[in-house]
PDB file of C-alpha atoms in Angstrom:
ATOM      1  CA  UNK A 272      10.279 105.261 120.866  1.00  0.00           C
ATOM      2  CA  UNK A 273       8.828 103.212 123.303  1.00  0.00           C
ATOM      3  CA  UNK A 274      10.624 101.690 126.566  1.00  0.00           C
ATOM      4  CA  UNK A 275      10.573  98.055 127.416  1.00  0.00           C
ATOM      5  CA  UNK A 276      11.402  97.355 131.392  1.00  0.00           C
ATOM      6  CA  UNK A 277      11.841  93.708 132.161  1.00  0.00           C
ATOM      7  CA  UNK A 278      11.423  93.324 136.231  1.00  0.00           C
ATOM      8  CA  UNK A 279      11.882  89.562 137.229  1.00  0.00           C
ATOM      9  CA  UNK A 280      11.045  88.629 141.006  1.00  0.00           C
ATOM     10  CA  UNK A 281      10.148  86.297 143.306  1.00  0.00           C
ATOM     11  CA  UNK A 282       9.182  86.214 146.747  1.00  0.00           C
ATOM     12  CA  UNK A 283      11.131  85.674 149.892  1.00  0.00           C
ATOM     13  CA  UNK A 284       9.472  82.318 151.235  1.00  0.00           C
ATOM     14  CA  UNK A 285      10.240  80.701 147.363  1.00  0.00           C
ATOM     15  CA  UNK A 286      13.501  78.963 148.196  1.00  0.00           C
ATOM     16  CA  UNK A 287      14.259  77.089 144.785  1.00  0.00           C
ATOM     17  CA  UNK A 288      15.032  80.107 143.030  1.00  0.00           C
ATOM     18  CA  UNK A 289      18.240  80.039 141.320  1.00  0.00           C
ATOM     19  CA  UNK A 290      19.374  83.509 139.549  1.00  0.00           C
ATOM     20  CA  UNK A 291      20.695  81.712 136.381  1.00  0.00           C
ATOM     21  CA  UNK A 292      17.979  79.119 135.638  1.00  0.00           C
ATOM     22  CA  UNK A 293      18.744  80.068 131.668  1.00  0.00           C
ATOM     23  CA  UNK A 294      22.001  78.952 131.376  1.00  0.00           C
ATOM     24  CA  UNK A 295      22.198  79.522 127.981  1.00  0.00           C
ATOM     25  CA  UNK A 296      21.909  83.297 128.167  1.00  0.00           C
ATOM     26  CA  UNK A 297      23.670  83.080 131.021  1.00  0.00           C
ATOM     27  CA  UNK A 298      26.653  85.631 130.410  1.00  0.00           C
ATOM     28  CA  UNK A 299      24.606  87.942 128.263  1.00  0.00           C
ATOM     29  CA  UNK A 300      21.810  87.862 131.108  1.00  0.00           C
ATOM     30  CA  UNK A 301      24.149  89.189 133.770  1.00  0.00           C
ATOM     31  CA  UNK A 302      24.749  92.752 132.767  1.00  0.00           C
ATOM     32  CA  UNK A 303      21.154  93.044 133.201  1.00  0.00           C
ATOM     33  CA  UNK A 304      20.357  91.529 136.291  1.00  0.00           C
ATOM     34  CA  UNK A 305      20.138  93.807 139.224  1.00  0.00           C
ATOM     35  CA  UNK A 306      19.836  91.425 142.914  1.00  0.00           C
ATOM     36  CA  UNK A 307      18.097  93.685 145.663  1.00  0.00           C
ATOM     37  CA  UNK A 308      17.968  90.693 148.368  1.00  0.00           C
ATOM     38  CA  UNK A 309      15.561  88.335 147.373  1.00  0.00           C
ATOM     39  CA  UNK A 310      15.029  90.367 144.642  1.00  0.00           C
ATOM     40  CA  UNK A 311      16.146  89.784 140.814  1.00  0.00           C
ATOM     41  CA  UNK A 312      15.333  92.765 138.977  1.00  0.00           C
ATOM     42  CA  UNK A 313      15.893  92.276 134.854  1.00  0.00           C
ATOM     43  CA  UNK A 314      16.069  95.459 132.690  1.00  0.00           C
ATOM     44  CA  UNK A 315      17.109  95.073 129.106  1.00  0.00           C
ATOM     45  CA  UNK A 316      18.567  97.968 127.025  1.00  0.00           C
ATOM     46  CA  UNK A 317      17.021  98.091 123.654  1.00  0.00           C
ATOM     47  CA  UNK A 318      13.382  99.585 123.272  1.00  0.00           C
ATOM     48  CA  UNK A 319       9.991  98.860 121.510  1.00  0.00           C
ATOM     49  CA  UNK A 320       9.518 101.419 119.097  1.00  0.00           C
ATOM     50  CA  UNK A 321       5.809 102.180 118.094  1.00  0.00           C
ATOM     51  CA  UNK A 322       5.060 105.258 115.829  1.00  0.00           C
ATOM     52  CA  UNK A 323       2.975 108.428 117.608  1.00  0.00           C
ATOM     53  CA  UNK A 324      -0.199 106.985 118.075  1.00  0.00           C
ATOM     54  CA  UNK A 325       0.432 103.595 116.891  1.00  0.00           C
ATOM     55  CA  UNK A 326       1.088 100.286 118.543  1.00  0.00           C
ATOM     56  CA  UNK A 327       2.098  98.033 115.874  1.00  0.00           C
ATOM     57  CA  UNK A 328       5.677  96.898 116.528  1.00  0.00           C
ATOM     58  CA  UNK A 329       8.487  97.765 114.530  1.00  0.00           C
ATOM     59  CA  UNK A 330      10.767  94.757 113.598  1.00  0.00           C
ATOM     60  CA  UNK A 331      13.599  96.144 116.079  1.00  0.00           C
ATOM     61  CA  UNK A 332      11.538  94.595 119.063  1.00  0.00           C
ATOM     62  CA  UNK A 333      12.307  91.114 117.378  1.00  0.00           C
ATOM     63  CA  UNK A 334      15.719  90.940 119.429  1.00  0.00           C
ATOM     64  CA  UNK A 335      13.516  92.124 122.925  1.00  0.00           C
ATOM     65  CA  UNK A 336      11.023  89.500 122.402  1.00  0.00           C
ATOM     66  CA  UNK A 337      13.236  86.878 122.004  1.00  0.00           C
ATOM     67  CA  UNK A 338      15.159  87.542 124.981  1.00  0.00           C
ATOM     68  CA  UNK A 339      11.338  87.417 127.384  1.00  0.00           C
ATOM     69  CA  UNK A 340      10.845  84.533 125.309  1.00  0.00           C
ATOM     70  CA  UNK A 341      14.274  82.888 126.221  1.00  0.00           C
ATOM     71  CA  UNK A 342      13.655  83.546 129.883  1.00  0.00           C
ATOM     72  CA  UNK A 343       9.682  82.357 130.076  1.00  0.00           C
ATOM     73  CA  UNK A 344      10.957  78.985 128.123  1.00  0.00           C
ATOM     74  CA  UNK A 345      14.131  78.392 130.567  1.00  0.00           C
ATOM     75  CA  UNK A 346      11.235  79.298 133.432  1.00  0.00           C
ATOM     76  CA  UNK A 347       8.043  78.054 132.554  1.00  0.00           C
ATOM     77  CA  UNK A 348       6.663  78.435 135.750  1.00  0.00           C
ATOM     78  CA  UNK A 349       6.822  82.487 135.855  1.00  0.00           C
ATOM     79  CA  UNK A 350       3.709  84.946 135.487  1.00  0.00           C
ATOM     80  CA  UNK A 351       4.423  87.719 133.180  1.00  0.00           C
ATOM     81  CA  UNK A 352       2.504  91.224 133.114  1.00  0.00           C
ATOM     82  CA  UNK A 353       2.724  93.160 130.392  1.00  0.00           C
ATOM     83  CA  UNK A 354       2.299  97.131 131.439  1.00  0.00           C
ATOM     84  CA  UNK A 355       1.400  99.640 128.632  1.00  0.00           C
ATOM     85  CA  UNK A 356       2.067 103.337 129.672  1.00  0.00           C
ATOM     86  CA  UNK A 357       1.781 106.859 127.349  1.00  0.00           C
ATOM     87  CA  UNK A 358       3.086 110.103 127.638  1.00  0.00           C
ATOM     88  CA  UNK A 359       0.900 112.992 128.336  1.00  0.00           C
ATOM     89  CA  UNK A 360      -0.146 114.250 124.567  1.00  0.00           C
ATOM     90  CA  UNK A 361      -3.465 113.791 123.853  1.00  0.00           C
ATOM     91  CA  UNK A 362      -6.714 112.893 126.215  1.00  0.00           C
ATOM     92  CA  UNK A 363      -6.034 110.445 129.527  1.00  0.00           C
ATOM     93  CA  UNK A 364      -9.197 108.341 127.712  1.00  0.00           C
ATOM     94  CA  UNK A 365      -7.114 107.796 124.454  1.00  0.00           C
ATOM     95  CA  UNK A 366      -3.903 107.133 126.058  1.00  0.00           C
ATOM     96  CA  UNK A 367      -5.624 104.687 128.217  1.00  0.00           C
ATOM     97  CA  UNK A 368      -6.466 102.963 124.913  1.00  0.00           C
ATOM     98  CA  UNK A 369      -3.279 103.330 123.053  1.00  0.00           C
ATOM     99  CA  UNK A 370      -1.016 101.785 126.222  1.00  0.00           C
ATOM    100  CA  UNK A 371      -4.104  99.012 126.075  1.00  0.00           C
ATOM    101  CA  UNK A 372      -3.339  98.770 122.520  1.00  0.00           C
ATOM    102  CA  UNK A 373       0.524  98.735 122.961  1.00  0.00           C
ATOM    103  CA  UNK A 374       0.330  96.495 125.629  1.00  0.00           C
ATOM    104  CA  UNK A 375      -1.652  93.685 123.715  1.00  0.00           C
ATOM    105  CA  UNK A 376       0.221  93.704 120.844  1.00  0.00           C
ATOM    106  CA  UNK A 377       3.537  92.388 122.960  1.00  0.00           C
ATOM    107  CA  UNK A 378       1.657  90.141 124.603  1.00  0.00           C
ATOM    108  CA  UNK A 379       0.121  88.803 120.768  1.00  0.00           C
ATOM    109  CA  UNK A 380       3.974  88.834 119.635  1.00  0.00           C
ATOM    110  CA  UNK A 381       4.792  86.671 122.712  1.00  0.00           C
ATOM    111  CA  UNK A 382       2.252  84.343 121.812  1.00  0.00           C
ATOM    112  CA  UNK A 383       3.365  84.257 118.363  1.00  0.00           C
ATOM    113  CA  UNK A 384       6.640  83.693 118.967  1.00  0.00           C
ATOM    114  CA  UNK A 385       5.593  80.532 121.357  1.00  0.00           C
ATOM    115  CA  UNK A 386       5.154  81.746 124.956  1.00  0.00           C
ATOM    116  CA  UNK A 387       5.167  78.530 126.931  1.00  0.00           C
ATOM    117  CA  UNK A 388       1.667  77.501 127.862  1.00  0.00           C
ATOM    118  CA  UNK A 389       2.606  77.006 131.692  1.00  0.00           C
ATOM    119  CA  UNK A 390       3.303  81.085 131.742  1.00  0.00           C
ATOM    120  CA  UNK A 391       0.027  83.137 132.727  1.00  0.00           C
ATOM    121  CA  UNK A 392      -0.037  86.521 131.030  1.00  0.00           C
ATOM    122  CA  UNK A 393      -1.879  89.329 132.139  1.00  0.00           C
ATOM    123  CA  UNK A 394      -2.372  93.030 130.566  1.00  0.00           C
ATOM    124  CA  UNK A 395      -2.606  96.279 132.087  1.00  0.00           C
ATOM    125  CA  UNK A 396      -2.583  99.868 131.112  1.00  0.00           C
ATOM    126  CA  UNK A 397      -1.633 102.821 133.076  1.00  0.00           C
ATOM    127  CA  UNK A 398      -1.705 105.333 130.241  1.00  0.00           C
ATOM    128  CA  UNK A 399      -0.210 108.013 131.293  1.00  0.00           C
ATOM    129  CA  UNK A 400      -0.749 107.922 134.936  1.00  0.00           C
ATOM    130  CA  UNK A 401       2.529 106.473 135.904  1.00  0.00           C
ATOM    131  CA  UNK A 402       5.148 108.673 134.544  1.00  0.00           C
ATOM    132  CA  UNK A 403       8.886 107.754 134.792  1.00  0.00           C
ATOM    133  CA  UNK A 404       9.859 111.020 133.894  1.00  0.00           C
ATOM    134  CA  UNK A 405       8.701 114.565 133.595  1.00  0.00           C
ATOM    135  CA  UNK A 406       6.575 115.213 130.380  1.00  0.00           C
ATOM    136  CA  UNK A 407       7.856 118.592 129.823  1.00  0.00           C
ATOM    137  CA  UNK A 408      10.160 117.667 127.101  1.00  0.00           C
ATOM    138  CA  UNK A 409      10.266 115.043 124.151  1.00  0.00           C
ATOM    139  CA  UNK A 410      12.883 113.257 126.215  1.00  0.00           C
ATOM    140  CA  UNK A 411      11.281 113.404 129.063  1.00  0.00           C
ATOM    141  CA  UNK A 412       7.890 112.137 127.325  1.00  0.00           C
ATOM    142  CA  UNK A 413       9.766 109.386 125.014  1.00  0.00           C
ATOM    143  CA  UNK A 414      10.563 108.103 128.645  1.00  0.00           C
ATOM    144  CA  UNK A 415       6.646 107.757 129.742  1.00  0.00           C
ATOM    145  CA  UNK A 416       6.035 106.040 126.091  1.00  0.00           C
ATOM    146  CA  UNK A 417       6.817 102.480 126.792  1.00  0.00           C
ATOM    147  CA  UNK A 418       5.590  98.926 127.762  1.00  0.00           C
ATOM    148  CA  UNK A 419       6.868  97.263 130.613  1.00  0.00           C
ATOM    149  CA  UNK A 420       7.029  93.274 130.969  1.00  0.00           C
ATOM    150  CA  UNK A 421       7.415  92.372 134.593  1.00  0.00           C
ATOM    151  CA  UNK A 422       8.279  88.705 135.454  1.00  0.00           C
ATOM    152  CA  UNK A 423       7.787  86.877 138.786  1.00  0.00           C
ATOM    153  CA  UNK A 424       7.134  83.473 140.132  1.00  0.00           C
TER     154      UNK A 424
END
């Protein structure tokens, strides 16, 4: 199972910011939000799931892209990174690849699904240099397998 991390913020000088500029997702968006100051910090529950190895998405990430696509349409003027990251099985070259991989293919859904054209998307992999947790059990490596989508203005 792979983790998705949505992280929404914008910087301290941008005054227009509004937390709720997608009113329609308005109530379901707040038991995500986290405000840390100037700060808005989205993290949505549900996961990407990719097989060992694999990064074709499974039709459960449907629901998760939706919701980033929601957000990007309701504010079309956000850039949007997409962060792939691996556990530590297998060599640091292929997991480099495989978060690459990962990465790319929920950026491709995005597109698919129509990402606003205003939105700049970028891709990145960390493989498995950032862990978020130790990789000295499968729950602690299903932790490190996930992609991250990080939003800010």
């Amino acid at each position: 199972t792979i983790h998705i991390l949505i992280l929404m913020y914008k910087k301290a000088e941008e005054t227009a910011f509004k937390p709720f500029d997608f009113k329609p997702m308005e109530d379901e968006a707040k038991q995500y939000i986290q405000m840390e100051g100037e700060t808005m910090k989205i993290r949505f529950a549900e996961k990407f799931s990719f097989e060992t190895g694999a990064f074709e998405l499974k039709p459960e990430a449907d629901s998760i892209l939706a919701n980033v696509i929601r957000i990007l349409n309701y504010n079309p003027g956000l850039k949007c990174r997409i962060e792939g990251h691996t556990d530590n099985v297998g060599s640091a070259k292929d997991n480099q690849v495989l978060a690459q991989n990962r990465a790319e293919a929920v950026a491709n859904a995005l597109k698919a699904l129509g990402l606003p054209e205003t939105v700049k998307v970028s891709v990145q992999s960390f493989g498995l240099s950032k862990p978020i947790a130790p990789n000295t059990s499968e729950a602690g490596r299903a932790q490190n397998r996930r992609v991250d989508v990080v939003m800010e203005w």
